[in-house]
């Protein structure tokens, strides 16, 4: 297996874009190297993207944040402004694996690994994040919810990589949250994950909401029907019941060793309610 | 063809040859014979191979050796500077925080990384920080107590 | 104890002799050895749960550049003799031979069928891919239901059920039955009779160090094997017998062992490494991957237990009856016998009976796991006892105390109990502040009692007095949890010298007498006795030397506090150990002692645990929020390591109760062969584990020691399950209590 280093986005695209290169992009490597080890994938080589500045930086300006796709979870957690503005996104990224995994794992890798259970993806979707994709055909901006097309599959063309994520500055009285259910307290893959981002008006009425689900469908789901249950209402009582019902209704999970279909449907509603309450509390404070 | 890599490992400038596909763990153990760093799973799930890479706690089994070019790698073998035990090592011994001891190097490296960032962690912070380090012998009790006591040592609150 | 002896070392907490090596990375475990010219060995494993091996073609692998040897079962000697059946100790050597390398058929997913040695592990991996195997898949049986169904597939067509007269071919390897009295009469005397059925899932010991070894075989057959195990003599004996070698030609050098819990008492890689080394003429190292450990080492498999308890309205147990089915894997050999023996052990029963079935299934050959067979049995009994307490509206500890076994009670497994601490343990639990502490909302408290026999077995020890007065102790037991410290402490206590003056060496098979495995909670007890005997021999020689110096009768010389004193003579300057050691060359030569014994008078052990859980009633997640373990240790030589056993066992049991299980798909393939989805507890899953050491000394040990390693895994499952009942009102009878199962139970309490 070959190891190549790209120092710029252009270099990365050039190496990866060679027809039938058989090379995989390497960010944190916490999924890829484990998959190579277990024999699930056998690339001819990897292209290390961690020396590309754009992929390694968090840039904050008035418009918002540009988060390099290879920034590690630990680095996200150390960015105080980002944590203050998008706590749900950061907490989701920080739930990926152990402290050791946090030292390496990135949101770009989490997205492109395209697991239905990726923790950071529902949170990014709920936050309305975009990602900047660069490839042989140039650069394009895609909503995060449009990237994953199936288990292990993305909309990325050969040679394309995710360079960075964009998050706007949150609207006043906004909050986001991500919750997942795992059997242990750490180190597990989400059985269900729910991200909620919402904005309140001065009276505490929800005026905008996004809800995204993980591990309950072949891809992370964005669920407008669930979000709509909160809009125009205060985030409590019957509105939360309706949210839970709508979130559960949107879930289309399978039975597997991590949880039954029935269980996942139920827990989707429970977590949607709890995540919305946390997001609302954050929005109100 | 082998790749040539230079790195600072446990404060020593070292050079080694490796295959591109070899992990940092393989090189530490099989090429450099630094077998203090253990392999428990090879998939980043047990923490036995914990090292610090440029000051960041990682699993050496999930790092390619080639990625270590120019990097600083700190393993369990560098913790006792010039033979003097680190407070963590001393506390682990005093508290009987190891039974079989195979997870101990990983715990020490991970706990040291914690205390370098936060020398006054709560029990809960210690437990979550160390959640990626599996121990099957101790039930974690004496490990967590040792880390808390070593933190107090580092704060100068104990003799 | 009435005559409380004063100890200088016993009961203190010194630093273990091997401590520094283990906190600095210097200690060498199984995979840490390397030799010049070393090859890497790897194993090809079955992708089928059950299949006939039509053909194996190793030609392409053999000719791959860098490959030095390829072996299959054809390279192993044939056994299949009555002698082979008999000489295996706990194992049938034929089964063991077939388990390390499949012959004719593969019997579980992961079953070894070929191995290669190559100059690098990458080339070895590639070579495995070049071995061409043609399989004819056969129908498989994966659980007790399927294995015992009429007319179902047979795993071994020639096997009949041991313990049953005129049995036809069967997947039941063995039937056992034991008890006393007449249970029918006992149930007739009862006011309450409760009968329940329980199941447990396969679990793994989960030691962090994968199996590993390094073999070097010379052309004359002399072989050295470095390996990590719970007993290098067992590794030697199994490996040599399987390969038809003289035991004297195989030197096994013990590595430090990274956890075993019973799972490293048998061989997997060792004979393959020796064979590959013999064939290649080079040293061969083999290390299992974590996936191989889960698939192909020895877990403890699933069980089904039906248990019936009869109780009078005053709380006295009148009868107990249990039928236990334990899966033993592809060759049988489950711990069902121990399950039958322990299931009713903590209580006095006038009438009691247990029937056990050892069931073969297409899963890996089961191995021992800490108090083998007992935790599942305790799960059944102790949750029914909890149900009885609730029915009678009595305190569950009082109910247990009412029926607890004591000295003289006829044990359900046959003998009368000698001095035991069952009652004292329960009383200490009842009096612990945890037992009466308030609980918060959604929390519940459970208690449970557990029993384990503990083992004696064979041990050897050597004690060498060095010329500077320091003492070297040789033991034949790998140190898994601090036994070097306990042996050194006992030696220091005997000699009356400082602990730091004693060094303990785990000696290889050429350097110390035969010693049984580090298992059965036996090392501090049994090998401790051997060390004490060997030290006594050294002290006898020391007294003789002193007597010679003083020109008196040796009987007149006492050994007190590290020196020889002349009885009734306060004038004469005592002779110190240092002086006698220094002068030994002039007074008769080197001084050393040996002892070899089969340890008798084992002290049986009891433990009782309190567990508080909090249940998230919307998701079914259970969190253990407080835990206390109480146990009779007889005498705690090094209390920290006794506590460590209690804490570690408790957390293993918590994992077994809540989240650990092997998940097989319909084809018999293990779906979760890794630490990600085989969920052992992590640090943030558990609270501190409070401990209370009760000391009811074992009268048959010089210091009163009882084994402590295994008891702690017996009570946790029922303690957790009873606590979950207290929090939810639901009686769960199937493990593990994973969130989906707990939630489902709350939705349909009767179905749980």
mmCIF file of C-alpha atoms in Angstrom, chain A residues 37-38 181-189 191 257-260 262-263 266-267 270-271 273-274, chain C residues 289 616 618-621 659 663 671-672 675-682 684-685 739-740 743-744:
data_model
loop_
_atom_site.group_PDB
_atom_site.id
_atom_site.type_symbol
_atom_site.label_atom_id
_atom_site.label_comp_id
_atom_site.label_asym_id
_atom_site.label_seq_id
_atom_site.Cartn_x
_atom_site.Cartn_y
_atom_site.Cartn_z
ATOM 1 C CA UNK A 37 -6.855 -3.640 8.974
ATOM 2 C CA UNK A 38 -10.022 -5.726 9.001
ATOM 3 C CA UNK A 181 -28.494 6.437 22.359
ATOM 4 C CA UNK A 182 -25.732 3.949 23.010
ATOM 5 C CA UNK A 183 -25.821 0.993 25.395
ATOM 6 C CA UNK A 184 -22.647 2.039 27.189
ATOM 7 C CA UNK A 185 -21.723 5.561 28.201
ATOM 8 C CA UNK A 186 -18.961 5.840 25.588
ATOM 9 C CA UNK A 187 -17.213 3.984 22.771
ATOM 10 C CA UNK A 188 -20.326 2.761 20.951
ATOM 11 C CA UNK A 189 -21.876 3.369 17.561
ATOM 12 C CA UNK A 191 -28.265 3.110 17.931
ATOM 13 C CA UNK A 257 -27.215 -6.370 16.456
ATOM 14 C CA UNK A 258 -27.213 -2.819 17.794
ATOM 15 C CA UNK A 259 -30.971 -2.477 18.155
ATOM 16 C CA UNK A 260 -34.354 -3.580 16.946
ATOM 17 C CA UNK A 262 -39.211 -1.175 17.082
ATOM 18 C CA UNK A 263 -36.752 0.090 19.656
ATOM 19 C CA UNK A 266 -39.450 4.592 19.839
ATOM 20 C CA UNK A 267 -36.112 6.043 20.910
ATOM 21 C CA UNK A 270 -37.574 10.203 22.922
ATOM 22 C CA UNK A 271 -34.283 11.697 21.777
ATOM 23 C CA UNK A 273 -37.899 15.567 22.406
ATOM 24 C CA UNK A 274 -34.855 15.689 24.671
ATOM 25 C CA UNK C 289 -5.801 -10.574 16.203
ATOM 26 C CA UNK C 616 -34.000 5.536 32.023
ATOM 27 C CA UNK C 618 -37.945 6.032 28.195
ATOM 28 C CA UNK C 619 -34.953 4.275 26.662
ATOM 29 C CA UNK C 620 -34.361 1.241 28.857
ATOM 30 C CA UNK C 621 -30.764 2.212 29.581
ATOM 31 C CA UNK C 659 -24.342 -5.457 27.643
ATOM 32 C CA UNK C 663 -24.260 -12.112 18.414
ATOM 33 C CA UNK C 671 -21.228 -10.520 14.087
ATOM 34 C CA UNK C 672 -19.410 -8.647 16.819
ATOM 35 C CA UNK C 675 -14.363 -4.391 21.372
ATOM 36 C CA UNK C 676 -16.609 -1.913 19.563
ATOM 37 C CA UNK C 677 -19.683 -4.141 19.533
ATOM 38 C CA UNK C 678 -18.698 -6.669 22.167
ATOM 39 C CA UNK C 679 -19.284 -4.144 24.890
ATOM 40 C CA UNK C 680 -17.162 -4.658 27.977
ATOM 41 C CA UNK C 681 -17.628 -1.913 30.577
ATOM 42 C CA UNK C 682 -15.571 1.239 30.090
ATOM 43 C CA UNK C 684 -17.381 5.889 32.492
ATOM 44 C CA UNK C 685 -19.894 3.032 32.761
ATOM 45 C CA UNK C 739 -31.670 -1.195 26.552
ATOM 46 C CA UNK C 740 -34.052 -2.727 23.966
ATOM 47 C CA UNK C 743 -37.637 -1.250 27.461
ATOM 48 C CA UNK C 744 -39.582 -4.135 25.980
#
